[in-house]
């Protein structure tokens, strides 16, 4: 396939449309990022007028900080839980919605509702559900005879990490489902008919037809799941506060910069978090590029 050619006036019109985005992104994203990166190499103290250059000392201190190491472990757990659950659940919901012919838009609207909720509201609702005294989860399990007494769900680290991830997945999985539904609806029905004539069953058709053709959409869904899980804050903070067992990297950035007032260390940690999320999502971005580029 040949590459498309663009005329000069089309390029000028494209530049006019892109310029406001570049100005906004430059002022709200790139400039603060540059300032934070530079300041991470200094010792910024709001109580002192001087800001001595310390090089990589802030980064070196983060490497040996046990609380930072714990927050990285928790964040990695959030990413794994979120990516796996959102991908499997979103793909299942997308496949189901794609097969429904009547009332699909109403079911799609219901599916998207959790994503429309602000993350704070979503976390508060689930906090009531997990409450050890009057929470719905304990009442249901007690009624079914699965537990003998009310359980404090966030006393165990593994359980707490999974439950925080589950709350995050509940809010973000509809976005994955919408992305994958759009990819599924772009697949021509003739391909499934041809696969059926060749003797392919549902599983084989899914493996040979569906998965390769939604690879681009799946890569986008994986990328957004990874980035949002890396930046998880609201759910973990509201459900478990500053507990070291559930503290994410972004919560650690907040505690370091705004409670301990170590602004430079907080900036350095935020830069590392950004690099980590970008490095992981870069794999998915390259996959999208390979799926969509012109040969």
PDB file of C-alpha atoms in Angstrom:
ATOM      1  CA  UNK A   1       0.000   0.000   0.000  1.00  0.00           C
ATOM      2  CA  UNK A   2       1.383   3.402  -0.983  1.00  0.00           C
ATOM      3  CA  UNK A   3       1.723   6.190   1.538  1.00  0.00           C
ATOM      4  CA  UNK A   4      -0.896   8.961   1.284  1.00  0.00           C
ATOM      5  CA  UNK A   5       0.263  12.373   0.013  1.00  0.00           C
ATOM      6  CA  UNK A   6      -0.896  15.659   1.499  1.00  0.00           C
ATOM      7  CA  UNK A   7      -1.115  19.049  -0.191  1.00  0.00           C
ATOM      8  CA  UNK A   8       0.430  22.201   1.298  1.00  0.00           C
ATOM      9  CA  UNK A   9      -2.963  23.723   2.160  1.00  0.00           C
ATOM     10  CA  UNK A  10      -4.004  20.518   3.923  1.00  0.00           C
ATOM     11  CA  UNK A  11      -0.799  20.583   5.952  1.00  0.00           C
ATOM     12  CA  UNK A  12      -1.396  24.237   6.846  1.00  0.00           C
ATOM     13  CA  UNK A  13      -4.967  23.486   7.941  1.00  0.00           C
ATOM     14  CA  UNK A  14      -3.730  20.557  10.021  1.00  0.00           C
ATOM     15  CA  UNK A  15      -1.154  22.832  11.664  1.00  0.00           C
ATOM     16  CA  UNK A  16      -3.862  25.360  12.553  1.00  0.00           C
ATOM     17  CA  UNK A  17      -5.888  22.647  14.277  1.00  0.00           C
ATOM     18  CA  UNK A  18      -2.884  21.165  16.067  1.00  0.00           C
ATOM     19  CA  UNK A  19      -1.422  24.484  17.292  1.00  0.00           C
ATOM     20  CA  UNK A  20      -3.957  25.071  20.129  1.00  0.00           C
ATOM     21  CA  UNK A  21      -3.334  21.537  21.388  1.00  0.00           C
ATOM     22  CA  UNK A  22       0.419  22.104  21.332  1.00  0.00           C
ATOM     23  CA  UNK A  23       0.043  25.394  23.239  1.00  0.00           C
ATOM     24  CA  UNK A  24      -2.186  23.796  25.890  1.00  0.00           C
ATOM     25  CA  UNK A  25       0.020  20.712  26.224  1.00  0.00           C
ATOM     26  CA  UNK A  26       3.114  22.894  26.363  1.00  0.00           C
ATOM     27  CA  UNK A  27       1.725  25.052  29.163  1.00  0.00           C
ATOM     28  CA  UNK A  28       0.076  22.314  31.210  1.00  0.00           C
ATOM     29  CA  UNK A  29       2.298  19.293  30.566  1.00  0.00           C
ATOM     30  CA  UNK A  30       5.671  19.889  28.934  1.00  0.00           C
ATOM     31  CA  UNK A  31       6.689  23.065  30.786  1.00  0.00           C
ATOM     32  CA  UNK A  32       5.820  21.702  34.278  1.00  0.00           C
ATOM     33  CA  UNK A  33       7.554  18.444  33.326  1.00  0.00           C
ATOM     34  CA  UNK A  34      10.709  20.300  32.332  1.00  0.00           C
ATOM     35  CA  UNK A  35      10.686  22.380  35.539  1.00  0.00           C
ATOM     36  CA  UNK A  36      10.137  19.292  37.693  1.00  0.00           C
ATOM     37  CA  UNK A  37      12.931  17.436  35.941  1.00  0.00           C
ATOM     38  CA  UNK A  38      15.380  20.288  36.509  1.00  0.00           C
ATOM     39  CA  UNK A  39      14.322  20.800  40.131  1.00  0.00           C
ATOM     40  CA  UNK A  40      14.756  17.088  40.863  1.00  0.00           C
ATOM     41  CA  UNK A  41      18.524  17.670  40.603  1.00  0.00           C
ATOM     42  CA  UNK A  42      18.418  20.377  43.297  1.00  0.00           C
ATOM     43  CA  UNK A  43      17.514  20.426  46.982  1.00  0.00           C
ATOM     44  CA  UNK A  44      14.356  22.542  46.944  1.00  0.00           C
ATOM     45  CA  UNK A  45      13.289  23.575  50.440  1.00  0.00           C
ATOM     46  CA  UNK A  46      10.419  26.082  50.814  1.00  0.00           C
ATOM     47  CA  UNK A  47      11.879  27.140  54.183  1.00  0.00           C
ATOM     48  CA  UNK A  48      15.265  28.067  52.695  1.00  0.00           C
ATOM     49  CA  UNK A  49      16.040  30.593  49.964  1.00  0.00           C
ATOM     50  CA  UNK A  50      18.978  28.632  48.530  1.00  0.00           C
ATOM     51  CA  UNK A  51      18.560  25.601  46.249  1.00  0.00           C
ATOM     52  CA  UNK A  52      21.913  23.779  46.028  1.00  0.00           C
ATOM     53  CA  UNK A  53      22.622  21.441  43.148  1.00  0.00           C
ATOM     54  CA  UNK A  54      22.801  17.823  44.356  1.00  0.00           C
ATOM     55  CA  UNK A  55      22.886  15.915  41.073  1.00  0.00           C
ATOM     56  CA  UNK A  56      21.441  12.409  41.334  1.00  0.00           C
ATOM     57  CA  UNK A  57      21.409  12.410  45.150  1.00  0.00           C
ATOM     58  CA  UNK A  58      17.591  12.616  45.268  1.00  0.00           C
ATOM     59  CA  UNK A  59      17.309   9.636  42.938  1.00  0.00           C
ATOM     60  CA  UNK A  60      19.936   7.656  44.867  1.00  0.00           C
ATOM     61  CA  UNK A  61      18.065   8.270  48.119  1.00  0.00           C
ATOM     62  CA  UNK A  62      14.864   6.908  46.570  1.00  0.00           C
ATOM     63  CA  UNK A  63      16.584   3.683  45.540  1.00  0.00           C
ATOM     64  CA  UNK A  64      17.500   2.844  49.149  1.00  0.00           C
ATOM     65  CA  UNK A  65      14.224   4.067  50.732  1.00  0.00           C
ATOM     66  CA  UNK A  66      12.252   1.056  51.990  1.00  0.00           C
ATOM     67  CA  UNK A  67       8.900   2.881  51.826  1.00  0.00           C
ATOM     68  CA  UNK A  68       9.537   3.806  48.197  1.00  0.00           C
ATOM     69  CA  UNK A  69      10.451   0.203  47.427  1.00  0.00           C
ATOM     70  CA  UNK A  70       7.206  -0.953  49.039  1.00  0.00           C
ATOM     71  CA  UNK A  71       5.196   1.562  47.015  1.00  0.00           C
ATOM     72  CA  UNK A  72       6.811   0.280  43.798  1.00  0.00           C
ATOM     73  CA  UNK A  73       5.852  -3.278  44.730  1.00  0.00           C
ATOM     74  CA  UNK A  74       2.276  -2.212  45.435  1.00  0.00           C
ATOM     75  CA  UNK A  75       2.091  -0.295  42.155  1.00  0.00           C
ATOM     76  CA  UNK A  76       3.371  -3.308  40.233  1.00  0.00           C
ATOM     77  CA  UNK A  77       0.657  -5.421  41.878  1.00  0.00           C
ATOM     78  CA  UNK A  78      -1.966  -2.837  40.903  1.00  0.00           C
ATOM     79  CA  UNK A  79      -0.732  -2.835  37.305  1.00  0.00           C
ATOM     80  CA  UNK A  80      -0.811  -6.635  37.051  1.00  0.00           C
ATOM     81  CA  UNK A  81      -4.271  -6.945  38.630  1.00  0.00           C
ATOM     82  CA  UNK A  82      -5.713  -4.047  36.648  1.00  0.00           C
ATOM     83  CA  UNK A  83      -4.326  -5.046  33.251  1.00  0.00           C
ATOM     84  CA  UNK A  84      -5.368  -8.695  33.583  1.00  0.00           C
ATOM     85  CA  UNK A  85      -8.844  -8.057  34.992  1.00  0.00           C
ATOM     86  CA  UNK A  86      -9.660  -5.092  32.763  1.00  0.00           C
ATOM     87  CA  UNK A  87      -8.499  -6.903  29.635  1.00  0.00           C
ATOM     88  CA  UNK A  88     -10.344 -10.161  30.341  1.00  0.00           C
ATOM     89  CA  UNK A  89     -13.465  -8.465  31.678  1.00  0.00           C
ATOM     90  CA  UNK A  90     -13.509  -5.774  28.996  1.00  0.00           C
ATOM     91  CA  UNK A  91     -13.013  -8.316  26.215  1.00  0.00           C
ATOM     92  CA  UNK A  92     -15.793 -10.503  27.608  1.00  0.00           C
ATOM     93  CA  UNK A  93     -18.169  -7.543  27.865  1.00  0.00           C
ATOM     94  CA  UNK A  94     -17.249  -6.382  24.348  1.00  0.00           C
ATOM     95  CA  UNK A  95     -17.870  -9.846  22.871  1.00  0.00           C
ATOM     96  CA  UNK A  96     -21.229 -10.021  24.623  1.00  0.00           C
ATOM     97  CA  UNK A  97     -22.297  -6.550  23.502  1.00  0.00           C
ATOM     98  CA  UNK A  98     -21.159  -7.282  19.952  1.00  0.00           C
ATOM     99  CA  UNK A  99     -23.515 -10.281  19.747  1.00  0.00           C
ATOM    100  CA  UNK A 100     -26.546  -8.428  21.108  1.00  0.00           C
ATOM    101  CA  UNK A 101     -28.710  -6.921  18.399  1.00  0.00           C
ATOM    102  CA  UNK A 102     -31.641  -5.480  20.371  1.00  0.00           C
ATOM    103  CA  UNK A 103     -31.167  -2.969  23.176  1.00  0.00           C
ATOM    104  CA  UNK A 104     -27.405  -2.785  22.721  1.00  0.00           C
ATOM    105  CA  UNK A 105     -27.243   0.980  23.246  1.00  0.00           C
ATOM    106  CA  UNK A 106     -29.088   0.703  26.562  1.00  0.00           C
ATOM    107  CA  UNK A 107     -26.781  -2.061  27.772  1.00  0.00           C
ATOM    108  CA  UNK A 108     -23.792  -0.045  26.587  1.00  0.00           C
ATOM    109  CA  UNK A 109     -25.028   2.982  28.535  1.00  0.00           C
ATOM    110  CA  UNK A 110     -25.381   0.839  31.679  1.00  0.00           C
ATOM    111  CA  UNK A 111     -21.909  -0.621  31.125  1.00  0.00           C
ATOM    112  CA  UNK A 112     -20.324   2.821  30.854  1.00  0.00           C
ATOM    113  CA  UNK A 113     -21.955   4.149  34.057  1.00  0.00           C
ATOM    114  CA  UNK A 114     -19.133   3.117  36.455  1.00  0.00           C
ATOM    115  CA  UNK A 115     -16.597   4.885  34.240  1.00  0.00           C
ATOM    116  CA  UNK A 116     -18.689   8.076  34.377  1.00  0.00           C
ATOM    117  CA  UNK A 117     -18.474   8.178  38.170  1.00  0.00           C
ATOM    118  CA  UNK A 118     -15.754  10.379  39.663  1.00  0.00           C
ATOM    119  CA  UNK A 119     -13.050   8.151  41.192  1.00  0.00           C
ATOM    120  CA  UNK A 120     -13.641   9.612  44.655  1.00  0.00           C
ATOM    121  CA  UNK A 121     -17.361   8.814  44.537  1.00  0.00           C
ATOM    122  CA  UNK A 122     -16.621   5.328  43.245  1.00  0.00           C
ATOM    123  CA  UNK A 123     -14.147   4.678  46.065  1.00  0.00           C
ATOM    124  CA  UNK A 124     -16.519   5.998  48.769  1.00  0.00           C
ATOM    125  CA  UNK A 125     -19.324   3.699  47.568  1.00  0.00           C
ATOM    126  CA  UNK A 126     -17.016   0.697  47.724  1.00  0.00           C
ATOM    127  CA  UNK A 127     -15.690   1.825  51.121  1.00  0.00           C
ATOM    128  CA  UNK A 128     -19.244   1.465  52.451  1.00  0.00           C
ATOM    129  CA  UNK A 129     -19.464  -1.991  50.866  1.00  0.00           C
ATOM    130  CA  UNK A 130     -16.201  -3.132  52.504  1.00  0.00           C
ATOM    131  CA  UNK A 131     -16.938  -1.541  55.885  1.00  0.00           C
ATOM    132  CA  UNK A 132     -16.280  -4.178  58.588  1.00  0.00           C
ATOM    133  CA  UNK A 133     -19.220  -3.083  60.778  1.00  0.00           C
ATOM    134  CA  UNK A 134     -22.121  -2.388  58.426  1.00  0.00           C
ATOM    135  CA  UNK A 135     -20.724  -3.186  54.982  1.00  0.00           C
ATOM    136  CA  UNK A 136     -22.823  -5.018  52.430  1.00  0.00           C
ATOM    137  CA  UNK A 137     -20.091  -7.550  51.646  1.00  0.00           C
ATOM    138  CA  UNK A 138     -19.909  -8.839  55.217  1.00  0.00           C
ATOM    139  CA  UNK A 139     -23.700  -9.007  55.491  1.00  0.00           C
ATOM    140  CA  UNK A 140     -24.015 -11.016  52.293  1.00  0.00           C
ATOM    141  CA  UNK A 141     -21.255 -13.450  53.258  1.00  0.00           C
ATOM    142  CA  UNK A 142     -22.676 -13.846  56.771  1.00  0.00           C
ATOM    143  CA  UNK A 143     -26.111 -14.533  55.307  1.00  0.00           C
ATOM    144  CA  UNK A 144     -24.668 -17.202  53.024  1.00  0.00           C
ATOM    145  CA  UNK A 145     -22.731 -18.759  55.889  1.00  0.00           C
ATOM    146  CA  UNK A 146     -19.355 -18.244  54.190  1.00  0.00           C
ATOM    147  CA  UNK A 147     -17.881 -16.349  57.157  1.00  0.00           C
ATOM    148  CA  UNK A 148     -18.607 -16.662  60.878  1.00  0.00           C
ATOM    149  CA  UNK A 149     -18.052 -13.030  61.830  1.00  0.00           C
ATOM    150  CA  UNK A 150     -17.467  -9.625  60.282  1.00  0.00           C
ATOM    151  CA  UNK A 151     -14.127  -9.402  58.551  1.00  0.00           C
ATOM    152  CA  UNK A 152     -11.792  -6.422  58.325  1.00  0.00           C
ATOM    153  CA  UNK A 153     -10.891  -6.714  54.660  1.00  0.00           C
ATOM    154  CA  UNK A 154      -7.876  -4.414  54.613  1.00  0.00           C
ATOM    155  CA  UNK A 155      -5.960  -6.122  57.438  1.00  0.00           C
ATOM    156  CA  UNK A 156      -4.253  -8.474  54.990  1.00  0.00           C
ATOM    157  CA  UNK A 157      -1.934  -6.916  52.395  1.00  0.00           C
ATOM    158  CA  UNK A 158      -2.683  -9.341  49.551  1.00  0.00           C
ATOM    159  CA  UNK A 159      -6.435  -8.998  50.060  1.00  0.00           C
ATOM    160  CA  UNK A 160      -6.176  -5.218  50.376  1.00  0.00           C
ATOM    161  CA  UNK A 161      -4.148  -4.902  47.159  1.00  0.00           C
ATOM    162  CA  UNK A 162      -6.626  -7.073  45.275  1.00  0.00           C
ATOM    163  CA  UNK A 163      -9.672  -5.189  46.596  1.00  0.00           C
ATOM    164  CA  UNK A 164      -8.213  -1.775  45.775  1.00  0.00           C
ATOM    165  CA  UNK A 165      -7.403  -3.071  42.299  1.00  0.00           C
ATOM    166  CA  UNK A 166     -10.922  -4.452  41.980  1.00  0.00           C
ATOM    167  CA  UNK A 167     -12.445  -1.066  42.782  1.00  0.00           C
ATOM    168  CA  UNK A 168     -10.178   0.555  40.201  1.00  0.00           C
ATOM    169  CA  UNK A 169     -11.066  -2.123  37.636  1.00  0.00           C
ATOM    170  CA  UNK A 170     -14.780  -1.621  38.273  1.00  0.00           C
ATOM    171  CA  UNK A 171     -14.390   2.009  37.222  1.00  0.00           C
ATOM    172  CA  UNK A 172     -11.985   1.587  34.311  1.00  0.00           C
ATOM    173  CA  UNK A 173     -13.107  -1.695  32.712  1.00  0.00           C
ATOM    174  CA  UNK A 174     -15.973  -0.026  30.739  1.00  0.00           C
ATOM    175  CA  UNK A 175     -13.386   2.038  28.848  1.00  0.00           C
ATOM    176  CA  UNK A 176     -11.594  -1.142  27.815  1.00  0.00           C
ATOM    177  CA  UNK A 177     -14.917  -2.681  26.798  1.00  0.00           C
ATOM    178  CA  UNK A 178     -15.810   0.315  24.602  1.00  0.00           C
ATOM    179  CA  UNK A 179     -12.395   0.306  22.900  1.00  0.00           C
ATOM    180  CA  UNK A 180     -12.588  -3.417  22.164  1.00  0.00           C
ATOM    181  CA  UNK A 181     -16.231  -3.208  21.062  1.00  0.00           C
ATOM    182  CA  UNK A 182     -15.249  -0.591  18.477  1.00  0.00           C
ATOM    183  CA  UNK A 183     -12.479  -2.908  17.251  1.00  0.00           C
ATOM    184  CA  UNK A 184     -14.861  -5.881  17.060  1.00  0.00           C
ATOM    185  CA  UNK A 185     -17.448  -3.954  15.076  1.00  0.00           C
ATOM    186  CA  UNK A 186     -14.821  -3.058  12.469  1.00  0.00           C
ATOM    187  CA  UNK A 187     -14.307  -6.739  11.546  1.00  0.00           C
ATOM    188  CA  UNK A 188     -16.187  -7.685   8.344  1.00  0.00           C
ATOM    189  CA  UNK A 189     -18.742 -10.449   8.856  1.00  0.00           C
ATOM    190  CA  UNK A 190     -17.573 -12.146   5.648  1.00  0.00           C
ATOM    191  CA  UNK A 191     -14.375 -13.227   7.387  1.00  0.00           C
ATOM    192  CA  UNK A 192     -16.325 -15.220   9.957  1.00  0.00           C
ATOM    193  CA  UNK A 193     -18.433 -16.781   7.218  1.00  0.00           C
ATOM    194  CA  UNK A 194     -15.297 -17.787   5.328  1.00  0.00           C
ATOM    195  CA  UNK A 195     -13.772 -19.248   8.486  1.00  0.00           C
ATOM    196  CA  UNK A 196     -16.962 -21.206   9.130  1.00  0.00           C
ATOM    197  CA  UNK A 197     -16.902 -22.629   5.597  1.00  0.00           C
ATOM    198  CA  UNK A 198     -13.320 -23.746   6.222  1.00  0.00           C
ATOM    199  CA  UNK A 199     -14.516 -25.704   9.237  1.00  0.00           C
ATOM    200  CA  UNK A 200     -13.384 -23.307  11.967  1.00  0.00           C
ATOM    201  CA  UNK A 201     -15.395 -23.426  15.183  1.00  0.00           C
ATOM    202  CA  UNK A 202     -16.032 -20.514  17.549  1.00  0.00           C
ATOM    203  CA  UNK A 203     -12.723 -20.941  19.396  1.00  0.00           C
ATOM    204  CA  UNK A 204     -10.660 -21.243  16.238  1.00  0.00           C
ATOM    205  CA  UNK A 205     -12.453 -18.281  14.630  1.00  0.00           C
ATOM    206  CA  UNK A 206     -11.730 -16.211  17.721  1.00  0.00           C
ATOM    207  CA  UNK A 207      -8.059 -17.187  17.661  1.00  0.00           C
ATOM    208  CA  UNK A 208      -7.457 -16.818  13.924  1.00  0.00           C
ATOM    209  CA  UNK A 209      -9.869 -14.012  12.987  1.00  0.00           C
ATOM    210  CA  UNK A 210     -10.910 -11.973  16.004  1.00  0.00           C
ATOM    211  CA  UNK A 211      -7.662 -11.665  17.960  1.00  0.00           C
ATOM    212  CA  UNK A 212      -5.420 -10.634  15.027  1.00  0.00           C
ATOM    213  CA  UNK A 213      -7.917  -8.023  13.815  1.00  0.00           C
ATOM    214  CA  UNK A 214      -8.474  -6.420  17.229  1.00  0.00           C
ATOM    215  CA  UNK A 215      -4.745  -6.408  18.071  1.00  0.00           C
ATOM    216  CA  UNK A 216      -4.537  -2.628  17.567  1.00  0.00           C
ATOM    217  CA  UNK A 217      -7.532  -1.934  19.806  1.00  0.00           C
ATOM    218  CA  UNK A 218      -6.236  -4.429  22.354  1.00  0.00           C
ATOM    219  CA  UNK A 219      -2.874  -2.652  22.433  1.00  0.00           C
ATOM    220  CA  UNK A 220      -4.600   0.691  23.053  1.00  0.00           C
ATOM    221  CA  UNK A 221      -6.704  -0.860  25.841  1.00  0.00           C
ATOM    222  CA  UNK A 222      -3.624  -2.411  27.449  1.00  0.00           C
ATOM    223  CA  UNK A 223      -1.768   0.892  27.241  1.00  0.00           C
ATOM    224  CA  UNK A 224      -4.499   2.908  28.922  1.00  0.00           C
ATOM    225  CA  UNK A 225      -4.953   0.224  31.591  1.00  0.00           C
ATOM    226  CA  UNK A 226      -1.250   0.322  32.394  1.00  0.00           C
ATOM    227  CA  UNK A 227      -1.003   4.116  32.557  1.00  0.00           C
ATOM    228  CA  UNK A 228      -4.095   4.528  34.741  1.00  0.00           C
ATOM    229  CA  UNK A 229      -2.961   1.732  37.093  1.00  0.00           C
ATOM    230  CA  UNK A 230       0.470   3.345  37.417  1.00  0.00           C
ATOM    231  CA  UNK A 231      -1.253   6.602  38.393  1.00  0.00           C
ATOM    232  CA  UNK A 232      -3.698   5.021  40.855  1.00  0.00           C
ATOM    233  CA  UNK A 233      -4.322   7.343  43.785  1.00  0.00           C
ATOM    234  CA  UNK A 234      -7.951   7.964  44.722  1.00  0.00           C
ATOM    235  CA  UNK A 235      -9.071   4.392  45.353  1.00  0.00           C
ATOM    236  CA  UNK A 236      -6.017   3.416  47.408  1.00  0.00           C
ATOM    237  CA  UNK A 237      -6.074   6.660  49.411  1.00  0.00           C
ATOM    238  CA  UNK A 238      -9.768   6.576  50.272  1.00  0.00           C
ATOM    239  CA  UNK A 239      -9.984   2.852  50.993  1.00  0.00           C
ATOM    240  CA  UNK A 240      -6.754   2.438  52.967  1.00  0.00           C
ATOM    241  CA  UNK A 241      -5.278   5.903  53.521  1.00  0.00           C
ATOM    242  CA  UNK A 242      -1.487   6.109  53.717  1.00  0.00           C
ATOM    243  CA  UNK A 243      -1.038   2.475  54.767  1.00  0.00           C
ATOM    244  CA  UNK A 244       2.311   1.165  53.589  1.00  0.00           C
ATOM    245  CA  UNK A 245       0.619  -2.099  52.587  1.00  0.00           C
ATOM    246  CA  UNK A 246      -1.457  -0.397  49.865  1.00  0.00           C
ATOM    247  CA  UNK A 247       0.500   2.793  49.177  1.00  0.00           C
ATOM    248  CA  UNK A 248       1.033   3.392  45.470  1.00  0.00           C
ATOM    249  CA  UNK A 249       3.932   5.338  43.970  1.00  0.00           C
ATOM    250  CA  UNK A 250       1.700   8.367  43.361  1.00  0.00           C
ATOM    251  CA  UNK A 251       0.593   8.338  47.006  1.00  0.00           C
ATOM    252  CA  UNK A 252       4.258   8.122  47.978  1.00  0.00           C
ATOM    253  CA  UNK A 253       4.952  11.150  45.771  1.00  0.00           C
ATOM    254  CA  UNK A 254       2.230  13.079  47.593  1.00  0.00           C
ATOM    255  CA  UNK A 255       3.487  12.064  51.035  1.00  0.00           C
ATOM    256  CA  UNK A 256       7.103  12.824  50.168  1.00  0.00           C
ATOM    257  CA  UNK A 257       6.513  16.185  48.530  1.00  0.00           C
ATOM    258  CA  UNK A 258       3.609  17.666  50.471  1.00  0.00           C
ATOM    259  CA  UNK A 259       3.689  16.033  53.906  1.00  0.00           C
ATOM    260  CA  UNK A 260       7.409  15.470  54.431  1.00  0.00           C
ATOM    261  CA  UNK A 261       8.096  18.654  52.399  1.00  0.00           C
ATOM    262  CA  UNK A 262      10.908  16.964  50.488  1.00  0.00           C
ATOM    263  CA  UNK A 263       9.871  18.579  47.234  1.00  0.00           C
ATOM    264  CA  UNK A 264      12.889  17.550  45.189  1.00  0.00           C
ATOM    265  CA  UNK A 265      12.578  13.904  46.197  1.00  0.00           C
ATOM    266  CA  UNK A 266       8.888  14.015  45.338  1.00  0.00           C
ATOM    267  CA  UNK A 267       9.701  15.445  41.924  1.00  0.00           C
ATOM    268  CA  UNK A 268      12.353  12.793  41.337  1.00  0.00           C
ATOM    269  CA  UNK A 269       9.925  10.015  42.275  1.00  0.00           C
ATOM    270  CA  UNK A 270       7.232  11.438  40.015  1.00  0.00           C
ATOM    271  CA  UNK A 271       9.729  11.480  37.129  1.00  0.00           C
ATOM    272  CA  UNK A 272      10.595   7.837  37.808  1.00  0.00           C
ATOM    273  CA  UNK A 273       6.900   6.923  37.914  1.00  0.00           C
ATOM    274  CA  UNK A 274       6.344   8.644  34.591  1.00  0.00           C
ATOM    275  CA  UNK A 275       9.311   6.856  33.018  1.00  0.00           C
ATOM    276  CA  UNK A 276       8.082   3.522  34.363  1.00  0.00           C
ATOM    277  CA  UNK A 277       4.565   3.903  32.979  1.00  0.00           C
ATOM    278  CA  UNK A 278       5.873   5.150  29.630  1.00  0.00           C
ATOM    279  CA  UNK A 279       8.369   2.299  29.351  1.00  0.00           C
ATOM    280  CA  UNK A 280       5.703  -0.338  29.911  1.00  0.00           C
ATOM    281  CA  UNK A 281       3.115   1.302  27.653  1.00  0.00           C
ATOM    282  CA  UNK A 282       5.744   1.840  24.921  1.00  0.00           C
ATOM    283  CA  UNK A 283       5.452  -1.853  24.098  1.00  0.00           C
ATOM    284  CA  UNK A 284       1.746  -1.405  23.358  1.00  0.00           C
ATOM    285  CA  UNK A 285       2.309   1.818  21.406  1.00  0.00           C
ATOM    286  CA  UNK A 286       4.850   0.104  19.158  1.00  0.00           C
ATOM    287  CA  UNK A 287       2.335  -2.680  18.623  1.00  0.00           C
ATOM    288  CA  UNK A 288      -0.287  -0.158  17.500  1.00  0.00           C
ATOM    289  CA  UNK A 289       2.239   1.451  15.170  1.00  0.00           C
ATOM    290  CA  UNK A 290       3.079  -1.855  13.556  1.00  0.00           C
ATOM    291  CA  UNK A 291      -0.606  -2.674  13.120  1.00  0.00           C
ATOM    292  CA  UNK A 292      -1.569   0.673  11.590  1.00  0.00           C
ATOM    293  CA  UNK A 293       1.481   1.870   9.638  1.00  0.00           C
ATOM    294  CA  UNK A 294       1.452   1.920   5.854  1.00  0.00           C
ATOM    295  CA  UNK A 295       3.856  -0.367   3.993  1.00  0.00           C
TER     296      UNK A 295
END
